[in-house]
PDB file of C-alpha atoms in Angstrom:
ATOM      1  CA  MET A  49     -28.911 -10.826  45.256  1.00  0.00           C
ATOM      2  CA  LEU A  50     -29.967 -10.889  41.453  1.00  0.00           C
ATOM      3  CA  LYS A  51     -29.326  -7.762  39.825  1.00  0.00           C
ATOM      4  CA  ARG A  52     -25.376  -8.400  41.352  1.00  0.00           C
ATOM      5  CA  PHE A  53     -25.620 -11.877  39.147  1.00  0.00           C
ATOM      6  CA  LEU A  54     -27.533  -9.987  35.911  1.00  0.00           C
ATOM      7  CA  ILE A  55     -24.800  -6.950  36.018  1.00  0.00           C
ATOM      8  CA  PRO A  56     -21.693  -9.027  35.127  1.00  0.00           C
ATOM      9  CA  LEU A  57     -23.435 -11.332  33.063  1.00  0.00           C
ATOM     10  CA  GLY A  58     -25.019  -8.246  30.416  1.00  0.00           C
ATOM     11  CA  LEU A  59     -21.531  -7.136  30.412  1.00  0.00           C
ATOM     12  CA  PHE A  60     -20.149 -10.624  29.481  1.00  0.00           C
ATOM     13  CA  LEU A  61     -22.616 -10.816  26.575  1.00  0.00           C
ATOM     14  CA  VAL A  62     -21.735  -7.468  25.296  1.00  0.00           C
ATOM     15  CA  LEU A  63     -18.357  -8.539  24.863  1.00  0.00           C
ATOM     16  CA  VAL A  64     -18.938 -11.539  23.296  1.00  0.00           C
ATOM     17  CA  VAL A  65     -21.373  -9.499  20.961  1.00  0.00           C
ATOM     18  CA  PHE A  66     -19.074  -7.273  20.035  1.00  0.00           C
ATOM     19  CA  LEU A  67     -16.507 -10.326  20.121  1.00  0.00           C
ATOM     20  CA  ALA A  68     -17.982 -11.787  17.495  1.00  0.00           C
ATOM     21  CA  ILE A  69     -18.696  -9.234  15.298  1.00  0.00           C
ATOM     22  CA  GLY A  70     -14.482  -8.611  15.288  1.00  0.00           C
ATOM     23  CA  LEU A  71     -14.200 -12.049  14.294  1.00  0.00           C
ATOM     24  CA  ASN A  72     -16.649 -11.728  11.271  1.00  0.00           C
ATOM     25  CA  ARG A  73     -14.739  -8.702   9.579  1.00  0.00           C
ATOM     26  CA  ASP A  74     -12.206  -9.301   7.255  1.00  0.00           C
ATOM     27  CA  PRO A  75      -8.726  -7.714   8.554  1.00  0.00           C
ATOM     28  CA  HIS A  76      -7.347  -6.549   5.543  1.00  0.00           C
ATOM     29  CA  GLU A  77     -10.525  -4.437   5.378  1.00  0.00           C
ATOM     30  CA  VAL A  78      -9.122  -1.374   7.902  1.00  0.00           C
ATOM     31  CA  PRO A  79     -11.011   1.678   7.070  1.00  0.00           C
ATOM     32  CA  SER A  80      -8.713   4.501   5.689  1.00  0.00           C
ATOM     33  CA  PRO A  81      -9.624   7.884   6.743  1.00  0.00           C
ATOM     34  CA  LEU A  82      -8.267   8.862   2.546  1.00  0.00           C
ATOM     35  CA  VAL A  83     -10.796   6.530   0.768  1.00  0.00           C
ATOM     36  CA  GLY A  84     -13.037   9.514  -1.355  1.00  0.00           C
ATOM     37  CA  LYS A  85      -9.713  12.407  -0.670  1.00  0.00           C
ATOM     38  CA  PRO A  86      -7.417  13.743  -2.823  1.00  0.00           C
ATOM     39  CA  ALA A  87      -4.201  11.368  -2.747  1.00  0.00           C
ATOM     40  CA  PRO A  88      -1.774  13.341  -1.072  1.00  0.00           C
ATOM     41  CA  ALA A  89       0.736  15.366  -2.986  1.00  0.00           C
ATOM     42  CA  PHE A  90       4.447  14.633  -3.008  1.00  0.00           C
ATOM     43  CA  SER A  91       7.623  14.612  -5.393  1.00  0.00           C
ATOM     44  CA  LEU A  92      10.186  12.217  -5.064  1.00  0.00           C
ATOM     45  CA  GLU A  93      12.974  10.842  -7.183  1.00  0.00           C
ATOM     46  CA  LYS A  94      12.772   7.846  -9.190  1.00  0.00           C
ATOM     47  CA  LEU A  95      14.857   4.983  -9.045  1.00  0.00           C
ATOM     48  CA  ALA A  96      15.379   4.524 -12.470  1.00  0.00           C
ATOM     49  CA  GLU A  97      15.934   8.276 -13.484  1.00  0.00           C
ATOM     50  CA  PRO A  98      18.327   9.855 -10.608  1.00  0.00           C
ATOM     51  CA  GLY A  99      17.143  13.675 -10.669  1.00  0.00           C
ATOM     52  CA  LYS A 100      14.099  13.199 -11.947  1.00  0.00           C
ATOM     53  CA  THR A 101      10.900  13.321  -9.366  1.00  0.00           C
ATOM     54  CA  PHE A 102       7.366  11.984 -10.226  1.00  0.00           C
ATOM     55  CA  SER A 103       4.101  13.521  -8.283  1.00  0.00           C
ATOM     56  CA  PRO A 104       0.972  11.959  -8.355  1.00  0.00           C
ATOM     57  CA  ALA A 105      -0.066  15.325 -10.882  1.00  0.00           C
ATOM     58  CA  ASP A 106       1.203  13.488 -13.472  1.00  0.00           C
ATOM     59  CA  MET A 107      -1.162  10.635 -13.459  1.00  0.00           C
ATOM     60  CA  GLN A 108      -3.782  13.537 -13.684  1.00  0.00           C
ATOM     61  CA  GLY A 109      -6.817  12.294 -16.336  1.00  0.00           C
ATOM     62  CA  GLN A 110      -5.701   8.552 -15.045  1.00  0.00           C
ATOM     63  CA  VAL A 111      -7.007   5.541 -13.239  1.00  0.00           C
ATOM     64  CA  TRP A 112      -3.797   4.164 -11.484  1.00  0.00           C
ATOM     65  CA  LEU A 113      -2.417   2.066  -8.878  1.00  0.00           C
ATOM     66  CA  LEU A 114       0.232   2.898  -6.334  1.00  0.00           C
ATOM     67  CA  ASN A 115       1.586  -0.142  -4.717  1.00  0.00           C
ATOM     68  CA  VAL A 116       3.272   0.623  -1.681  1.00  0.00           C
ATOM     69  CA  TRP A 117       7.036  -2.291  -1.246  1.00  0.00           C
ATOM     70  CA  ALA A 118      10.580  -2.883  -0.354  1.00  0.00           C
ATOM     71  CA  SER A 119      12.742  -5.330  -1.065  1.00  0.00           C
ATOM     72  CA  TRP A 120      13.069  -6.575   2.605  1.00  0.00           C
ATOM     73  CA  CYS A 121       9.036  -7.266   2.258  1.00  0.00           C
ATOM     74  CA  VAL A 122       8.079 -10.651   2.269  1.00  0.00           C
ATOM     75  CA  SER A 123       4.637 -10.666   1.592  1.00  0.00           C
ATOM     76  CA  CYS A 124       5.675  -7.462  -0.520  1.00  0.00           C
ATOM     77  CA  ARG A 125       7.580 -11.326  -2.841  1.00  0.00           C
ATOM     78  CA  ALA A 126       3.724 -13.133  -2.554  1.00  0.00           C
ATOM     79  CA  GLU A 127       2.034 -10.329  -4.305  1.00  0.00           C
ATOM     80  CA  HIS A 128       4.801  -9.959  -6.788  1.00  0.00           C
ATOM     81  CA  PRO A 129       4.048 -12.553  -9.226  1.00  0.00           C
ATOM     82  CA  LEU A 130       0.495 -11.465  -9.496  1.00  0.00           C
ATOM     83  CA  LEU A 131       1.820  -7.377 -10.215  1.00  0.00           C
ATOM     84  CA  VAL A 132       4.358  -8.628 -12.918  1.00  0.00           C
ATOM     85  CA  ALA A 133       1.746 -11.099 -14.778  1.00  0.00           C
ATOM     86  CA  PHE A 134      -0.743  -7.970 -14.574  1.00  0.00           C
ATOM     87  CA  SER A 135       1.242  -5.174 -16.214  1.00  0.00           C
ATOM     88  CA  ARG A 136       1.889  -7.920 -19.029  1.00  0.00           C
ATOM     89  CA  GLN A 137      -1.569  -7.351 -19.783  1.00  0.00           C
ATOM     90  CA  GLY A 138      -1.350  -3.957 -20.224  1.00  0.00           C
ATOM     91  CA  GLY A 139      -4.034  -3.199 -17.806  1.00  0.00           C
ATOM     92  CA  LEU A 140      -3.187   0.139 -15.219  1.00  0.00           C
ATOM     93  CA  PRO A 141      -0.175   1.919 -14.958  1.00  0.00           C
ATOM     94  CA  ILE A 142       1.353   0.547 -11.784  1.00  0.00           C
ATOM     95  CA  VAL A 143       3.912   2.889  -9.809  1.00  0.00           C
ATOM     96  CA  GLY A 144       5.511   1.693  -7.315  1.00  0.00           C
ATOM     97  CA  LEU A 145       6.501   3.335  -3.990  1.00  0.00           C
ATOM     98  CA  ASN A 146       9.509   1.762  -2.881  1.00  0.00           C
ATOM     99  CA  TYR A 147       9.352   2.668   1.114  1.00  0.00           C
ATOM    100  CA  LYS A 148      12.507   2.797   3.606  1.00  0.00           C
ATOM    101  CA  GLU A 149      14.522   0.275   1.447  1.00  0.00           C
ATOM    102  CA  VAL A 150      17.135   0.743   3.572  1.00  0.00           C
ATOM    103  CA  ARG A 151      16.054   2.153   6.447  1.00  0.00           C
ATOM    104  CA  GLY A 152      12.936  -0.835   6.604  1.00  0.00           C
ATOM    105  CA  ASP A 153      15.142  -3.685   7.192  1.00  0.00           C
ATOM    106  CA  GLY A 154      17.136  -3.150  10.009  1.00  0.00           C
ATOM    107  CA  GLY A 155      20.391  -4.317   9.062  1.00  0.00           C
ATOM    108  CA  ILE A 156      21.685  -0.895   8.884  1.00  0.00           C
ATOM    109  CA  ASP A 157      22.065   1.711  10.715  1.00  0.00           C
ATOM    110  CA  ALA A 158      20.798   5.055   8.365  1.00  0.00           C
ATOM    111  CA  LYS A 159      22.175   7.238  10.630  1.00  0.00           C
ATOM    112  CA  LYS A 160      25.803   5.868   9.631  1.00  0.00           C
ATOM    113  CA  LEU A 161      24.907   6.818   5.881  1.00  0.00           C
ATOM    114  CA  SER A 162      25.328  10.403   4.325  1.00  0.00           C
ATOM    115  CA  PRO A 163      22.034  10.797   2.081  1.00  0.00           C
ATOM    116  CA  ALA A 164      23.503  10.051  -1.072  1.00  0.00           C
ATOM    117  CA  ASP A 165      25.235   6.541   0.224  1.00  0.00           C
ATOM    118  CA  GLU A 166      21.864   5.719   1.140  1.00  0.00           C
ATOM    119  CA  ALA A 167      20.376   7.377  -1.779  1.00  0.00           C
ATOM    120  CA  SER A 168      22.828   5.043  -3.924  1.00  0.00           C
ATOM    121  CA  LEU A 169      21.991   1.980  -1.490  1.00  0.00           C
ATOM    122  CA  THR A 170      18.152   2.047  -1.735  1.00  0.00           C
ATOM    123  CA  ARG A 171      18.999   2.336  -5.829  1.00  0.00           C
ATOM    124  CA  GLN A 172      20.806  -0.948  -5.910  1.00  0.00           C
ATOM    125  CA  ARG A 173      18.661  -3.456  -3.517  1.00  0.00           C
ATOM    126  CA  ALA A 174      16.119  -1.885  -5.427  1.00  0.00           C
ATOM    127  CA  GLY A 175      17.336  -2.249  -8.502  1.00  0.00           C
ATOM    128  CA  ALA A 176      18.467  -5.119  -8.290  1.00  0.00           C
ATOM    129  CA  TRP A 177      15.598  -6.990  -6.715  1.00  0.00           C
ATOM    130  CA  LEU A 178      12.886  -5.325  -9.963  1.00  0.00           C
ATOM    131  CA  SER A 179      15.848  -6.951 -11.641  1.00  0.00           C
ATOM    132  CA  GLN A 180      15.444 -10.623 -10.605  1.00  0.00           C
ATOM    133  CA  HIS A 181      11.634 -10.756  -9.645  1.00  0.00           C
ATOM    134  CA  GLY A 182      10.414  -8.470 -12.548  1.00  0.00           C
ATOM    135  CA  ASP A 183       9.690  -4.992 -12.697  1.00  0.00           C
ATOM    136  CA  PRO A 184       5.335  -4.592 -12.922  1.00  0.00           C
ATOM    137  CA  TYR A 185       6.019  -0.768 -12.352  1.00  0.00           C
ATOM    138  CA  THR A 186       5.551   1.871 -14.900  1.00  0.00           C
ATOM    139  CA  LEU A 187       8.192   3.899 -12.471  1.00  0.00           C
ATOM    140  CA  SER A 188       9.089   3.459  -9.434  1.00  0.00           C
ATOM    141  CA  VAL A 189      10.040   6.100  -6.680  1.00  0.00           C
ATOM    142  CA  LEU A 190      12.197   6.437  -3.472  1.00  0.00           C
ATOM    143  CA  ASP A 191      10.433   6.976   0.173  1.00  0.00           C
ATOM    144  CA  MET A 192      13.467   6.668   1.227  1.00  0.00           C
ATOM    145  CA  ASP A 193      12.479   7.989   4.771  1.00  0.00           C
ATOM    146  CA  GLY A 194       8.544   6.764   4.680  1.00  0.00           C
ATOM    147  CA  ARG A 195       7.492  11.081   5.263  1.00  0.00           C
ATOM    148  CA  VAL A 196       5.352  10.144   2.022  1.00  0.00           C
ATOM    149  CA  GLY A 197       4.339   6.256   3.074  1.00  0.00           C
ATOM    150  CA  ILE A 198       3.111   8.348   6.664  1.00  0.00           C
ATOM    151  CA  ASP A 199       1.304  10.760   4.426  1.00  0.00           C
ATOM    152  CA  TYR A 200      -0.302   7.483   2.795  1.00  0.00           C
ATOM    153  CA  GLY A 201      -1.498   5.987   6.231  1.00  0.00           C
ATOM    154  CA  VAL A 202       0.293   3.354   5.433  1.00  0.00           C
ATOM    155  CA  TYR A 203       0.138   0.645   8.212  1.00  0.00           C
ATOM    156  CA  GLY A 204       3.535  -1.502   6.663  1.00  0.00           C
ATOM    157  CA  VAL A 205       4.161  -3.064   3.238  1.00  0.00           C
ATOM    158  CA  PRO A 206       2.423  -3.781   1.024  1.00  0.00           C
ATOM    159  CA  GLU A 207      -0.333  -1.337   0.262  1.00  0.00           C
ATOM    160  CA  THR A 208      -1.659  -0.441  -2.647  1.00  0.00           C
ATOM    161  CA  TYR A 209      -4.184   2.347  -3.678  1.00  0.00           C
ATOM    162  CA  LEU A 210      -6.853   2.783  -6.474  1.00  0.00           C
ATOM    163  CA  ILE A 211      -6.562   6.405  -7.585  1.00  0.00           C
ATOM    164  CA  ASP A 212      -9.148   8.089 -10.408  1.00  0.00           C
ATOM    165  CA  LYS A 213      -8.467  10.470 -12.771  1.00  0.00           C
ATOM    166  CA  LYS A 214      -9.172  13.393 -10.635  1.00  0.00           C
ATOM    167  CA  GLY A 215      -6.456  12.397  -7.763  1.00  0.00           C
ATOM    168  CA  VAL A 216      -8.687  11.243  -5.149  1.00  0.00           C
ATOM    169  CA  ILE A 217      -8.089   7.532  -3.462  1.00  0.00           C
ATOM    170  CA  ARG A 218     -11.181   5.044  -4.535  1.00  0.00           C
ATOM    171  CA  PHE A 219      -9.815   2.194  -2.740  1.00  0.00           C
ATOM    172  CA  LYS A 220      -6.884   0.787  -0.587  1.00  0.00           C
ATOM    173  CA  GLN A 221      -5.526  -2.893  -0.164  1.00  0.00           C
ATOM    174  CA  ILE A 222      -4.235  -3.197   2.717  1.00  0.00           C
ATOM    175  CA  GLY A 223      -1.542  -6.223   2.510  1.00  0.00           C
ATOM    176  CA  PRO A 224      -0.347  -8.367  -0.675  1.00  0.00           C
ATOM    177  CA  ILE A 225      -3.159  -7.789  -3.520  1.00  0.00           C
ATOM    178  CA  THR A 226      -4.371 -11.431  -3.598  1.00  0.00           C
ATOM    179  CA  PRO A 227      -6.233 -12.867  -7.388  1.00  0.00           C
ATOM    180  CA  ASP A 228      -9.026 -12.791  -5.248  1.00  0.00           C
ATOM    181  CA  ALA A 229      -8.978  -8.696  -4.381  1.00  0.00           C
ATOM    182  CA  LEU A 230      -7.868  -8.054  -7.929  1.00  0.00           C
ATOM    183  CA  GLU A 231     -10.432  -9.893  -9.849  1.00  0.00           C
ATOM    184  CA  LYS A 232     -13.515  -8.645  -7.577  1.00  0.00           C
ATOM    185  CA  LYS A 233     -12.390  -5.374  -6.033  1.00  0.00           C
ATOM    186  CA  ILE A 234      -9.672  -4.058  -7.916  1.00  0.00           C
ATOM    187  CA  LEU A 235     -10.389  -4.179 -11.444  1.00  0.00           C
ATOM    188  CA  PRO A 236     -14.374  -3.682 -11.154  1.00  0.00           C
ATOM    189  CA  LEU A 237     -13.672  -0.710  -9.731  1.00  0.00           C
ATOM    190  CA  ALA A 238     -11.172   0.196 -12.091  1.00  0.00           C
ATOM    191  CA  ARG A 239     -13.302  -0.368 -15.319  1.00  0.00           C
ATOM    192  CA  GLN A 240     -16.380   1.810 -13.201  1.00  0.00           C
ATOM    193  CA  LEU A 241     -13.966   4.923 -13.106  1.00  0.00           C
ATOM    194  CA  ALA A 242     -11.999   4.330 -16.009  1.00  0.00           C
ATOM    195  CA  ALA A 243     -15.815   4.690 -18.035  1.00  0.00           C
ATOM    196  CA  GLU A 244     -16.449   7.329 -16.116  1.00  0.00           C
ATOM    197  CA  SER A 245     -15.808  11.033 -17.485  1.00  0.00           C
TER     198      SER A 245
END
């Protein structure tokens, strides 16, 4: 008779322990399987230079940030002033990955647009947003269909990746960069990576 009560009590205690562990974790620190691995290769058109492309291989030998953003992203608005201020200090190069600019907001059926019209609308919206809010990026590229975002394991925007001189992802920030994350995590690691040969 006592065993009948001990089994449910034991299961309940195990559940409480797992719940307590989960509640003490930072939800922004979702482990990424890409940290420690080469950044996925891509070649995307530059926002400001139609017809010209960018690839992560172009940044070989530099420590840099890849910031995933979109004009429709509310959290991107929250982190953007910090990125603008940081870029003015001349720290790390920041490459913007404009993610699903037209398809992501749900306001337009991209299937009804030609690829050229979608690219034009993407450039117009993203360019206007950067003109209004400031452009912290060394350059931005267009991930209109989100395929590169999928390769990078993007959960949602914004997300930021710190990539080392050899093209290896060393850190992933899920959600907006905060002053605390920048000062205590990203910059110390970037300095360490920059000092490595």
